[in-house]
Coordinates of C-alpha atoms in Angstrom, one line a residue:
Chain W
M1 CA 26.5 8.9 15.3
S2 CA 24.1 8.8 18.2
L3 CA 20.3 9.4 18.3
L4 CA 18.2 11.3 20.8
V5 CA 14.5 10.5 20.9
V6 CA 12.6 12.5 23.2
G7 CA 9.0 11.1 24.2
S8 CA 6.7 9.1 26.3
V9 CA 7.4 6.3 28.0
A10 CA 4.5 4.4 29.6
F11 CA 3.1 1.7 30.7
D12 CA 0.0 0.4 28.8
G13 CA -3.1 -2.5 29.1
I14 CA -4.1 -3.5 25.7
K15 CA -6.7 -5.6 24.6
T16 CA -6.5 -7.0 20.9
P17 CA -8.4 -10.3 19.4
Y18 CA -5.7 -12.3 20.1
G19 CA -5.2 -12.1 23.8
Q20 CA -5.0 -9.0 26.9
V21 CA -2.2 -7.9 29.7
E22 CA -2.7 -5.4 32.3
R23 CA 0.0 -3.3 32.8
I24 CA 3.7 -3.5 30.3
L25 CA 6.2 -1.4 29.1
G26 CA 4.9 1.2 26.7
G27 CA 5.3 4.7 25.3
A28 CA 6.6 6.1 21.9
A29 CA 10.2 6.3 22.7
T30 CA 10.5 3.3 24.3
Y31 CA 9.3 1.2 21.2
F32 CA 11.2 3.9 18.9
S33 CA 14.8 3.7 21.6
L34 CA 14.5 -0.1 21.3
A35 CA 13.8 -0.5 17.8
A36 CA 16.5 2.1 16.8
S37 CA 19.3 0.3 19.0
F38 CA 19.6 -2.5 16.6
F39 CA 21.4 0.5 14.1
T40 CA 22.9 3.4 16.5
Q41 CA 23.6 4.7 19.9
V42 CA 20.6 5.8 21.6
R43 CA 19.5 8.0 23.8
V44 CA 16.4 8.7 25.8
V45 CA 14.9 12.0 27.3
A46 CA 11.3 11.1 28.9
V47 CA 9.7 11.1 32.3
V48 CA 8.8 8.3 34.9
G49 CA 7.2 8.1 38.0
D50 CA 8.0 5.9 41.7
D51 CA 6.5 3.2 39.9
F52 CA 9.0 2.8 36.9
T53 CA 11.6 0.6 38.6
E54 CA 15.4 -1.3 37.5
K55 CA 12.9 -4.3 36.2
E56 CA 12.1 -1.3 33.5
E57 CA 15.2 0.4 33.3
Q58 CA 17.0 -2.8 32.2
V59 CA 14.8 -3.5 29.3
F60 CA 16.9 -0.7 27.8
R61 CA 20.0 -1.3 29.3
D62 CA 20.3 -4.9 27.5
R63 CA 19.9 -2.8 24.3
H64 CA 22.4 -0.6 25.7
I65 CA 20.1 2.3 25.0
D66 CA 21.3 5.5 27.5
I67 CA 18.6 6.3 29.7
D68 CA 20.5 9.2 31.4
G69 CA 18.0 11.8 30.3
I70 CA 15.1 9.7 31.6
A71 CA 13.8 12.3 34.7
H72 CA 12.5 10.4 37.9
E73 CA 9.2 12.4 39.0
P74 CA 7.1 11.6 42.4
G75 CA 3.9 10.5 40.7
K76 CA 2.7 7.6 38.7
T77 CA 4.3 7.6 34.9
F78 CA 1.5 7.9 32.1
F79 CA -0.5 4.6 31.7
W80 CA -2.6 4.4 28.7
A81 CA -5.1 1.0 28.0
G82 CA -6.8 0.9 24.4
E83 CA -8.4 -2.3 22.4
Y84 CA -8.1 -2.9 19.0
G85 CA -10.9 -4.4 17.3
D86 CA -10.8 -6.5 13.9
N87 CA -9.2 -3.1 12.3
V88 CA -5.8 -3.2 13.2
N89 CA -5.2 0.5 12.4
E90 CA -7.5 1.6 14.8
A91 CA -7.2 1.7 19.0
K92 CA -10.3 2.8 20.8
S93 CA -8.4 4.3 24.0
L94 CA -10.3 3.0 27.3
D95 CA -8.4 5.0 29.9
T96 CA -5.5 7.7 29.8
Q97 CA -3.6 8.6 33.2
L98 CA -1.4 11.4 32.9
G99 CA 0.4 10.9 35.8
V100 CA 4.1 12.7 35.7
F101 CA 4.0 13.2 32.1
A102 CA 1.3 15.8 32.5
N103 CA 3.8 18.1 33.5
F104 CA 6.5 16.7 31.3
D105 CA 9.1 19.5 30.1
P106 CA 12.2 17.9 28.6
Q107 CA 15.3 19.6 29.8
I108 CA 18.3 18.2 27.5
P109 CA 21.1 17.0 29.3
E110 CA 24.4 18.5 28.4
A111 CA 25.9 15.0 27.5
Y112 CA 23.3 14.9 24.5
K113 CA 23.2 18.5 23.3
K114 CA 25.7 17.6 20.8
T115 CA 23.9 15.0 19.2
E116 CA 23.2 15.2 15.6
Y117 CA 20.2 13.2 15.3
V118 CA 16.6 13.9 16.8
F119 CA 13.3 12.2 17.0
L120 CA 10.5 14.5 18.4
A121 CA 7.8 11.8 19.3
N122 CA 4.1 12.6 19.4
I123 CA 4.4 15.3 22.0
D124 CA 2.9 18.7 22.4
P125 CA 4.2 20.5 20.1
V126 CA 5.6 23.5 22.3
L127 CA 7.6 21.5 24.2
Q128 CA 9.1 19.6 20.4
L129 CA 9.9 23.1 19.0
N130 CA 11.6 23.6 22.8
V131 CA 13.4 20.7 22.2
R132 CA 14.6 21.8 18.6
R133 CA 15.8 24.7 20.1
Q134 CA 17.9 23.2 22.5
M135 CA 19.5 20.9 19.9
N136 CA 21.1 23.7 17.7
G137 CA 23.8 21.7 16.1
A138 CA 21.3 18.8 15.0
R139 CA 21.8 17.6 11.7
F140 CA 18.3 15.6 11.1
V141 CA 15.2 16.0 13.0
G142 CA 12.3 13.9 12.5
G143 CA 9.4 14.3 14.1
D144 CA 5.8 12.8 14.9
T145 CA 2.7 14.1 16.3
M146 CA -2.0 13.2 16.1
N147 CA -4.9 14.2 15.5
Y148 CA -5.1 16.0 18.9
W149 CA -2.8 18.2 18.0
I150 CA -3.5 19.1 14.2
K151 CA -7.1 19.7 15.1
D152 CA -6.0 22.0 18.8
H153 CA -3.1 22.9 18.4
R154 CA -2.6 23.9 14.6
A155 CA -0.6 27.0 15.0
N156 CA 1.9 25.7 17.2
L157 CA 2.5 22.3 15.1
E158 CA 2.9 24.9 12.2
Q159 CA 5.9 26.4 13.7
M160 CA 6.8 23.2 15.0
L161 CA 6.9 21.9 11.1
E162 CA 9.1 24.7 10.3
A163 CA 11.9 23.7 12.6
I164 CA 12.0 19.5 11.7
D165 CA 13.8 18.0 8.4
A166 CA 11.1 15.2 8.4
L167 CA 7.7 14.5 9.5
L168 CA 6.5 10.7 10.1
I169 CA 2.7 10.1 9.7
N170 CA -0.4 8.5 9.4
D171 CA -3.1 8.7 6.5
T172 CA -5.3 9.5 8.1
E173 CA -3.3 12.5 10.3
A174 CA -1.7 13.7 6.7
K175 CA -5.5 14.3 5.6
M176 CA -6.3 16.2 8.4
L177 CA -3.1 18.2 8.5
A178 CA -3.4 19.0 5.2
R179 CA -7.0 19.1 4.8
D180 CA -7.0 17.5 1.6
A181 CA -8.5 14.1 0.9
S182 CA -5.6 12.7 -1.3
V183 CA -2.8 11.5 0.5
P184 CA 0.2 12.5 -2.2
R185 CA -1.7 15.8 -2.7
A186 CA -1.8 16.3 1.1
A187 CA 2.4 15.3 1.2
Q188 CA 2.7 18.6 -1.1
K189 CA 1.1 20.9 1.1
I190 CA 2.8 19.0 4.2
L191 CA 6.0 19.6 2.6
A192 CA 5.3 23.4 1.8
M193 CA 4.8 23.9 5.7
G194 CA 8.4 23.3 6.1
P195 CA 10.1 19.8 6.4
K196 CA 12.0 18.7 4.0
A197 CA 10.6 15.1 3.6
V198 CA 7.1 13.5 4.8
V199 CA 7.2 10.0 5.9
I200 CA 3.4 9.0 5.0
K201 CA 2.6 5.3 7.0
H202 CA -0.1 3.2 4.9
G203 CA -0.8 1.1 8.3
E204 CA -0.8 -2.2 6.6
Y205 CA 0.2 -1.4 2.7
G206 CA 3.6 -0.2 3.7
A207 CA 4.7 3.9 3.6
T208 CA 5.9 6.6 1.0
V209 CA 8.4 9.4 1.8
F210 CA 7.9 12.6 -0.1
F211 CA 10.6 15.3 -0.7
Q212 CA 11.1 18.7 -1.1
K213 CA 12.4 19.7 -4.9
G214 CA 16.0 20.3 -4.0
A215 CA 16.0 19.1 -0.3
F216 CA 19.2 16.7 0.8
G217 CA 20.3 17.1 -3.0
I218 CA 18.8 13.9 -3.8
G219 CA 15.6 14.6 -6.7
H220 CA 12.2 14.3 -5.5
H221 CA 10.5 11.3 -6.3
P222 CA 9.1 9.8 -4.3
F223 CA 10.2 6.1 -2.9
R224 CA 7.5 3.7 -1.7
A225 CA 8.2 0.7 1.0
P226 CA 6.2 -2.1 1.9
T227 CA 4.9 -4.0 4.9
L228 CA 4.7 -7.6 5.0
P229 CA 1.3 -9.0 5.1
I230 CA 1.1 -10.3 8.2
E231 CA -1.8 -12.7 8.9
A232 CA -1.8 -12.3 12.7
V233 CA -0.7 -8.8 14.1
T234 CA -1.0 -9.9 17.8
D235 CA -0.6 -6.4 18.9
P236 CA -0.6 -3.7 16.9
T237 CA 1.0 -1.1 19.3
G238 CA 3.8 0.9 18.6
A239 CA 4.1 -0.5 15.6
G240 CA 4.2 3.8 14.1
D241 CA 7.2 4.0 16.7
S242 CA 9.2 1.2 15.9
F243 CA 9.0 2.4 12.2
A244 CA 10.4 5.4 12.9
G245 CA 12.8 4.2 15.3
G246 CA 14.0 2.0 12.5
F247 CA 13.6 4.8 9.8
M248 CA 16.1 7.1 12.3
G249 CA 17.9 4.6 13.8
Y250 CA 19.4 3.4 10.3
I251 CA 19.5 7.4 8.8
A252 CA 22.1 7.8 12.5
S253 CA 24.0 4.6 11.6
Q254 CA 24.8 6.1 8.1
G255 CA 25.8 9.2 9.1
K256 CA 25.0 10.7 5.3
L257 CA 21.5 11.9 3.7
T258 CA 21.7 10.2 0.3
R259 CA 18.7 8.7 -1.9
E260 CA 20.0 5.1 -1.2
V261 CA 20.1 6.0 2.8
F262 CA 16.4 7.2 2.5
K263 CA 15.7 4.4 0.5
R264 CA 17.2 1.7 3.0
A265 CA 15.8 3.2 6.2
M266 CA 12.2 3.4 5.0
F267 CA 13.2 -0.8 4.6
Y268 CA 14.4 -0.7 7.9
G269 CA 11.3 1.4 9.0
G270 CA 9.2 -1.3 7.4
V271 CA 11.1 -4.6 9.0
L272 CA 10.9 -3.1 12.5
G273 CA 7.1 -2.2 12.7
S274 CA 6.9 -5.6 11.3
F275 CA 8.5 -7.3 14.3
A276 CA 6.8 -5.1 16.8
V277 CA 3.2 -6.4 15.7
E278 CA 4.5 -9.9 16.4
A279 CA 4.0 -9.8 20.3
F280 CA 2.6 -7.6 23.2
G281 CA 4.3 -4.4 24.2
T282 CA 7.8 -4.1 23.4
E283 CA 8.0 -8.1 23.9
R284 CA 9.4 -9.0 20.5
L285 CA 11.7 -5.8 20.3
Q286 CA 13.4 -7.0 23.4
S287 CA 14.0 -10.6 22.0
L288 CA 14.8 -9.3 18.4
T289 CA 18.5 -9.9 16.5
R290 CA 20.2 -7.9 14.0
A291 CA 20.4 -11.1 12.0
E292 CA 16.9 -11.4 12.1
I293 CA 15.8 -7.6 11.0
D294 CA 18.8 -8.7 8.1
E295 CA 16.6 -11.2 7.6
R296 CA 13.6 -9.8 6.9
Y297 CA 15.0 -7.0 5.1
K298 CA 15.8 -9.3 2.4
V299 CA 12.4 -10.9 3.1
F300 CA 10.7 -7.4 2.3
R301 CA 13.5 -7.1 -0.9
E302 CA 11.8 -10.2 -1.9
L303 CA 8.0 -9.2 -1.9
T304 CA 9.0 -6.3 -3.8
H305 CA 11.7 -6.1 -6.2
I306 CA 11.6 -7.3 -9.7
E307 CA 14.9 -9.0 -11.3
Q308 CA 16.2 -10.1 -7.5
K309 CA 19.1 -12.2 -9.4
L310 CA 21.3 -9.4 -10.2
V311 CA 22.0 -8.4 -6.6
S312 CA 24.5 -11.6 -7.3
R313 CA 26.0 -11.4 -10.2
Chain B
M1 CA -0.2 -16.0 -27.1
S2 CA -3.2 -14.6 -27.6
L3 CA -5.5 -14.0 -24.8
L4 CA -9.1 -13.7 -24.9
V5 CA -12.0 -11.3 -22.7
V6 CA -15.2 -12.0 -21.7
G7 CA -16.8 -9.3 -20.6
S8 CA -18.9 -5.9 -20.4
V9 CA -18.5 -3.2 -23.5
A10 CA -20.6 -0.2 -22.2
F11 CA -21.0 3.2 -22.5
D12 CA -20.4 5.2 -19.3
G13 CA -21.2 8.9 -18.0
I14 CA -19.2 10.1 -15.0
K15 CA -18.6 12.9 -12.8
T16 CA -15.3 12.9 -10.9
P17 CA -14.2 16.3 -8.8
Y18 CA -12.2 16.9 -12.2
G19 CA -14.9 16.9 -14.8
Q20 CA -17.7 15.2 -16.6
V21 CA -18.9 13.2 -19.2
E22 CA -22.2 12.5 -20.8
R23 CA -21.8 9.3 -22.7
I24 CA -18.2 7.8 -23.3
L25 CA -16.9 4.3 -24.9
G26 CA -16.4 2.3 -21.4
G27 CA -17.3 -1.3 -19.8
A28 CA -14.6 -3.7 -18.3
A29 CA -14.0 -5.7 -21.4
T30 CA -12.4 -2.3 -23.2
Y31 CA -10.4 -0.9 -20.7
F32 CA -9.0 -4.7 -20.5
S33 CA -8.6 -5.5 -23.9
L34 CA -7.0 -1.6 -24.6
A35 CA -4.6 -2.6 -21.6
A36 CA -3.4 -5.8 -23.0
S37 CA -3.5 -5.1 -26.2
F38 CA 0.0 -3.2 -25.5
F39 CA 1.2 -6.8 -25.0
T40 CA 0.0 -9.0 -26.8
Q41 CA -3.1 -10.3 -29.4
V42 CA -6.4 -10.0 -27.3
R43 CA -10.0 -11.4 -28.8
V44 CA -13.1 -9.7 -27.3
V45 CA -16.5 -11.7 -26.4
A46 CA -19.3 -9.0 -25.7
V47 CA -22.5 -7.8 -26.5
V48 CA -23.7 -4.5 -28.0
G49 CA -26.5 -2.6 -29.2
D50 CA -27.3 -0.7 -32.0
D51 CA -26.0 2.5 -31.0
F52 CA -22.7 1.0 -30.9
T53 CA -21.1 2.5 -33.9
E54 CA -18.1 2.2 -36.3
K55 CA -16.4 4.9 -34.2
E56 CA -16.6 3.3 -31.5
E57 CA -15.6 -0.5 -33.6
Q58 CA -12.5 1.8 -34.4
V59 CA -11.4 2.5 -30.7
F60 CA -10.6 -1.2 -30.8
R61 CA -9.4 -2.0 -34.3
D62 CA -7.1 1.2 -33.9
R63 CA -5.0 -1.2 -31.3
H64 CA -5.6 -4.4 -33.4
I65 CA -7.5 -5.6 -31.1
D66 CA -10.0 -8.2 -32.5
I67 CA -13.4 -7.8 -32.0
D68 CA -15.2 -10.6 -33.9
G69 CA -16.3 -12.1 -30.9
I70 CA -18.5 -8.7 -30.3
A71 CA -22.2 -9.7 -30.9
H72 CA -24.6 -7.1 -32.3
E73 CA -28.0 -7.4 -30.8
P74 CA -31.0 -4.9 -31.4
G75 CA -31.1 -2.8 -28.0
K76 CA -29.7 -0.4 -26.2
T77 CA -25.7 -1.0 -25.4
F78 CA -25.2 -1.1 -21.5
F79 CA -25.2 1.7 -19.8
W80 CA -23.7 3.2 -16.8
A81 CA -23.5 6.7 -14.5
G82 CA -21.6 7.0 -11.7
E83 CA -20.2 9.8 -9.9
Y84 CA -17.0 10.1 -7.7
G85 CA -16.0 12.1 -4.4
D86 CA -13.0 12.7 -2.9
N87 CA -12.3 8.8 -2.4
V88 CA -11.7 8.3 -5.4
N89 CA -11.7 4.3 -4.4
E90 CA -15.4 4.1 -4.3
A91 CA -18.1 5.2 -6.9
K92 CA -21.8 6.2 -6.6
S93 CA -24.3 4.3 -9.7
L94 CA -26.2 7.1 -10.6
D95 CA -28.0 5.1 -13.4
T96 CA -27.4 1.3 -14.6
Q97 CA -29.3 0.2 -18.0
L98 CA -28.7 -3.2 -18.6
G99 CA -30.1 -3.2 -22.2
V100 CA -28.9 -6.2 -24.3
F101 CA -26.1 -7.2 -21.6
A102 CA -29.3 -8.3 -19.7
N103 CA -29.3 -11.4 -21.8
F104 CA -25.6 -11.8 -22.8
D105 CA -25.1 -15.6 -23.1
P106 CA -21.9 -15.2 -23.9
Q107 CA -20.4 -18.0 -26.8
I108 CA -17.5 -18.3 -28.1
P109 CA -16.3 -18.3 -31.5
E110 CA -14.7 -21.5 -33.1
A111 CA -11.7 -19.1 -34.0
Y112 CA -11.4 -18.2 -30.3
K113 CA -11.7 -22.0 -28.9
K114 CA -8.0 -22.4 -28.9
T115 CA -6.7 -19.5 -27.1
E116 CA -4.6 -19.7 -23.8
Y117 CA -5.0 -17.2 -21.9
V118 CA -8.2 -16.0 -20.5
F119 CA -9.9 -13.3 -18.3
L120 CA -13.5 -13.6 -17.2
A121 CA -14.1 -10.1 -16.4
N122 CA -16.9 -9.2 -13.5
I123 CA -20.2 -11.0 -14.9
D124 CA -22.6 -13.5 -13.6
P125 CA -20.6 -16.3 -12.4
V126 CA -22.4 -18.8 -14.3
L127 CA -21.7 -17.3 -17.2
Q128 CA -18.1 -17.4 -16.4
L129 CA -18.2 -21.1 -15.5
N130 CA -19.9 -21.4 -18.8
V131 CA -17.5 -19.6 -20.8
R132 CA -14.4 -21.8 -18.5
R133 CA -16.0 -24.8 -19.9
Q134 CA -16.1 -23.7 -23.3
M135 CA -12.3 -22.8 -22.9
N136 CA -10.9 -26.1 -21.6
G137 CA -7.3 -25.7 -23.1
A138 CA -6.7 -22.5 -21.5
R139 CA -3.5 -22.6 -19.7
F140 CA -4.3 -19.6 -17.6
V141 CA -7.7 -18.0 -16.8
G142 CA -8.2 -15.1 -14.9
G143 CA -11.3 -13.4 -13.7
D144 CA -13.1 -11.0 -11.9
T145 CA -16.0 -10.4 -9.8
M146 CA -17.9 -8.2 -7.5
N147 CA -20.0 -7.3 -4.0
Y148 CA -23.2 -8.3 -5.7
W149 CA -21.8 -11.7 -6.7
I150 CA -20.6 -12.4 -3.5
K151 CA -23.6 -11.0 -1.5
D152 CA -26.0 -13.1 -3.8
H153 CA -24.7 -15.5 -5.6
R154 CA -22.2 -17.1 -3.4
A155 CA -22.6 -20.6 -4.4
N156 CA -22.4 -19.8 -8.0
L157 CA -19.4 -17.4 -7.7
E158 CA -17.5 -20.8 -5.4
Q159 CA -18.0 -23.3 -8.7
M160 CA -16.4 -20.1 -10.5
L161 CA -13.9 -20.1 -8.2
E162 CA -12.3 -23.9 -8.4
A163 CA -12.3 -23.1 -12.3
I164 CA -9.5 -20.3 -12.4
D165 CA -5.9 -20.1 -12.3
A166 CA -6.5 -16.3 -10.8
L167 CA -8.9 -14.1 -9.0
L168 CA -8.5 -10.2 -9.5
I169 CA -10.4 -8.6 -6.5
N170 CA -9.8 -5.5 -4.3
D171 CA -9.7 -5.5 -0.4
T172 CA -13.4 -4.9 0.5
E173 CA -14.6 -8.0 -2.3
A174 CA -11.2 -10.1 -0.7
K175 CA -12.9 -9.2 2.7
M176 CA -16.4 -9.9 2.0
L177 CA -15.7 -13.1 0.0
A178 CA -13.1 -14.5 2.6
R179 CA -15.7 -13.3 6.0
D180 CA -12.2 -11.6 6.9
A181 CA -11.4 -8.5 7.9
S182 CA -7.4 -8.9 7.9
V183 CA -6.7 -9.1 3.6
P184 CA -3.4 -11.2 4.3
R185 CA -5.9 -14.0 5.9
A186 CA -8.3 -13.3 3.7
A187 CA -6.2 -14.3 0.9
Q188 CA -5.3 -17.3 2.3
K189 CA -9.2 -18.5 2.5
I190 CA -9.7 -17.2 -1.0
L191 CA -7.0 -19.5 -2.1
A192 CA -8.3 -22.4 -0.5
M193 CA -11.5 -21.7 -2.6
G194 CA -9.6 -22.7 -5.5
P195 CA -7.5 -20.1 -7.4
K196 CA -3.8 -20.7 -7.2
A197 CA -3.0 -17.2 -7.3
V198 CA -5.2 -14.3 -6.1
V199 CA -4.4 -10.6 -6.6
I200 CA -5.6 -8.5 -3.8
K201 CA -5.7 -4.8 -5.3
H202 CA -5.4 -2.1 -2.7
G203 CA -6.5 0.4 -4.8
E204 CA -3.6 4.0 -4.6
Y205 CA -1.1 1.7 -2.3
G206 CA -1.1 -0.8 -5.2
A207 CA -1.8 -4.5 -5.0
T208 CA -0.5 -7.9 -3.8
V209 CA -0.5 -11.4 -5.6
F210 CA -0.6 -14.5 -3.0
F211 CA -0.1 -18.0 -3.8
Q212 CA -1.1 -21.7 -3.2
K213 CA 1.6 -23.4 -1.6
G214 CA 3.4 -25.4 -4.8
A215 CA 1.0 -23.4 -7.6
F216 CA 2.8 -22.9 -10.2
G217 CA 6.2 -24.5 -8.9
I218 CA 7.2 -20.6 -8.2
G219 CA 6.9 -21.1 -4.1
H220 CA 4.2 -19.2 -2.4
H221 CA 6.1 -15.8 -1.0
P222 CA 3.5 -13.0 -2.0
F223 CA 4.5 -9.9 -4.4
R224 CA 3.7 -6.5 -3.8
A225 CA 3.8 -3.9 -6.1
P226 CA 3.0 -0.4 -6.2
T227 CA 0.6 2.4 -8.3
L228 CA 2.1 5.8 -8.5
P229 CA 1.2 8.9 -6.2
I230 CA -1.0 10.6 -8.0
E231 CA -2.3 14.0 -7.1
A232 CA -4.8 14.5 -9.3
V233 CA -7.0 11.0 -10.1
T234 CA -8.9 12.4 -13.4
D235 CA -11.2 9.7 -13.6
P236 CA -10.6 6.1 -11.7
T237 CA -13.2 4.2 -14.0
G238 CA -11.4 1.1 -15.5
A239 CA -8.6 0.8 -13.1
G240 CA -8.9 -2.4 -12.1
D241 CA -9.7 -3.5 -15.3
S242 CA -6.8 -1.9 -17.0
F243 CA -4.5 -3.1 -14.2
A244 CA -6.0 -6.7 -15.0
G245 CA -5.7 -6.2 -19.0
G246 CA -1.6 -5.3 -18.5
F247 CA -1.3 -8.2 -16.0
M248 CA -3.5 -10.6 -18.0
G249 CA -1.6 -9.3 -21.4
Y250 CA 1.7 -9.8 -20.1
I251 CA 1.9 -12.9 -18.5
A252 CA 0.6 -13.9 -22.3
S253 CA 2.9 -12.4 -24.2
Q254 CA 5.2 -14.2 -22.0
G255 CA 4.1 -17.8 -22.6
K256 CA 5.0 -19.1 -19.2
L257 CA 4.5 -19.0 -15.8
T258 CA 7.6 -17.9 -13.6
R259 CA 7.5 -16.1 -10.7
E260 CA 9.4 -13.5 -12.0
V261 CA 6.7 -13.5 -14.8
F262 CA 3.9 -12.7 -12.2
K263 CA 6.4 -10.2 -10.2
R264 CA 6.6 -8.1 -14.0
A265 CA 3.0 -8.7 -14.7
M266 CA 1.9 -7.1 -11.2
F267 CA 4.3 -3.8 -12.3
Y268 CA 2.7 -3.7 -15.5
G269 CA -0.8 -3.8 -14.2
G270 CA 0.1 -1.1 -11.9
V271 CA 1.3 0.9 -15.1
L272 CA -1.9 0.6 -16.9
G273 CA -3.9 1.4 -14.3
S274 CA -1.8 4.3 -13.3
F275 CA -2.0 5.6 -16.8
A276 CA -6.1 4.6 -17.1
V277 CA -7.2 7.7 -14.5
E278 CA -5.0 10.0 -15.9
A279 CA -8.1 11.2 -18.5
F280 CA -11.9 10.4 -18.4
G281 CA -12.6 6.8 -19.7
T282 CA -10.6 4.9 -22.4
E283 CA -9.1 8.2 -23.5
R284 CA -5.5 7.9 -22.4
L285 CA -5.0 4.1 -22.9
Q286 CA -5.9 4.9 -26.9
S287 CA -3.4 7.8 -26.6
L288 CA -0.5 5.4 -25.0
T289 CA 2.4 4.1 -26.1
R290 CA 4.3 0.8 -25.6
A291 CA 7.1 3.7 -24.9
E292 CA 5.1 5.2 -21.9
I293 CA 4.9 1.7 -20.5
D294 CA 7.9 1.4 -20.4
E295 CA 9.1 4.5 -19.3
R296 CA 6.7 4.3 -16.0
Y297 CA 7.7 0.9 -15.5
K298 CA 11.2 2.0 -14.6
V299 CA 9.5 4.7 -12.3
F300 CA 8.0 2.3 -10.6
R301 CA 10.7 0.3 -10.1
E302 CA 12.7 3.9 -8.8
L303 CA 9.7 4.3 -6.1
T304 CA 10.2 0.5 -4.7
H305 CA 13.7 -0.7 -5.5
I306 CA 17.0 -0.2 -3.9
E307 CA 20.1 -0.4 -5.0
Q308 CA 18.9 0.0 -8.5
K309 CA 21.7 1.2 -9.7
L310 CA 22.7 -3.0 -9.8
V311 CA 20.9 -3.1 -12.8
S312 CA 23.5 -1.2 -15.0
R313 CA 26.0 -3.4 -13.4

């Protein structure tokens, strides 16, 4: 099944303890679509400026991603610069130039409107809701958000939350959104706001999915997936979006929402996130193969599973 | 196989968002031995004062724990009072009265000297090393420590680390000990200090065990075990010691150090820790049954395992 993502395509300047890049392809929709492209057909709705060239388009095309939905506007593409210190979970923003992204008003092409799986990457919840309403036939809609919208646009965000199936956020955002210092309690409070599932990402410790009672007919027990203990996180940028891409991409590829599908999706999310941080920007996702993904999926199992031998019985 | 623990037996005063107790049985060796007692015969070496009565002894006896090694000295038993806020991973110490613990110089009874499994709970590394030397025939020795020893007694601690098989510490301690902000890198640096295995506890996110290459002949891939996402952590005191008790107790019960044994031990550690925090002090460990432990072990698997159904194939 196809998967539509709406979000930012950008250029990033990134500094980490492992190096520095001035200007490379980035943006939530970029990481997401590259990660998801290993599982399913991906369509992107985004906006870019005059500085977005054939070279950048080729990155998507090489992964057979449909970019007809990327609008080209006069002006500059969204640019973000940030720096990571020893704590890879926290970026210090150095520069943000919205450019053409400031007036982003996503219009879904007719050809995309029947897409059954949709991901609303981190943009203004008003725009997310607008997209959601254009995609009435969607079967499963995931969404992301960030502290800025939680703090200053809560009413809009709450409307968006009522309209999606799964929210993917990190620990800090979950606690802020739920106004609760406990992650498991925060998860329950977020579920009460609307989404049938909430995936809370714990950075280097993995992620947990919590379900509403009765949602998808699969029981409400949470499921926890690991990440790889990585000694050298070269560039954490895009790890969360790559997780979302692996998660949503796998779900879309299966065409059914069983507990087993969600569990594997959590693992694939972690796997894609773990690859994304191995190199600067989208570099590692560009060179990645499905065989490498499946190999690391096995490593994730070995990292967490008891009686692994039962598999080959 | 029997398991010896050397550490503190104490009284605690505890305040958490869920309530308050003035003075209840506590101490690392207490939590550890109660947790381990569900798996194997446990022997305790500790020191208590005049205020330690038949009532407290009965808590150990009810779990068939051998307390002949608990020395009774004139004076008061170690007392600690602390408070937890919303962050259950951080206790604020309100009062510490060492009492007879100030002169603790653990002597191992002859009857204990052949014990093959040993846990050196968090005490002065000089005493830990002293005990280690009294237990020459031990097959597997685990140890704990804390920031105080890491900061101000590093040379002694390093000697201790050379003499044990496994160190169990938390993220913050691991980073401090290794002087490295990355947990996976810190793990490798700690392994280089001596222990063949290091178990790093991530609080609410579970724990990861890292192995030296070639240690125990089981390969050096890490293994990660979860904890339960608990909405109401009634009292976090003793969670780490209960983890250690479940971990060491299960290992001692198996009598062999295979990768599968370590993996299950990590799960049982998490299970015992998750029970410990459900009530104040040792209350929950006292009422616990092996059936409940095995039931929760299954929940831990369900929380983390893909293709659970393969078990019953």
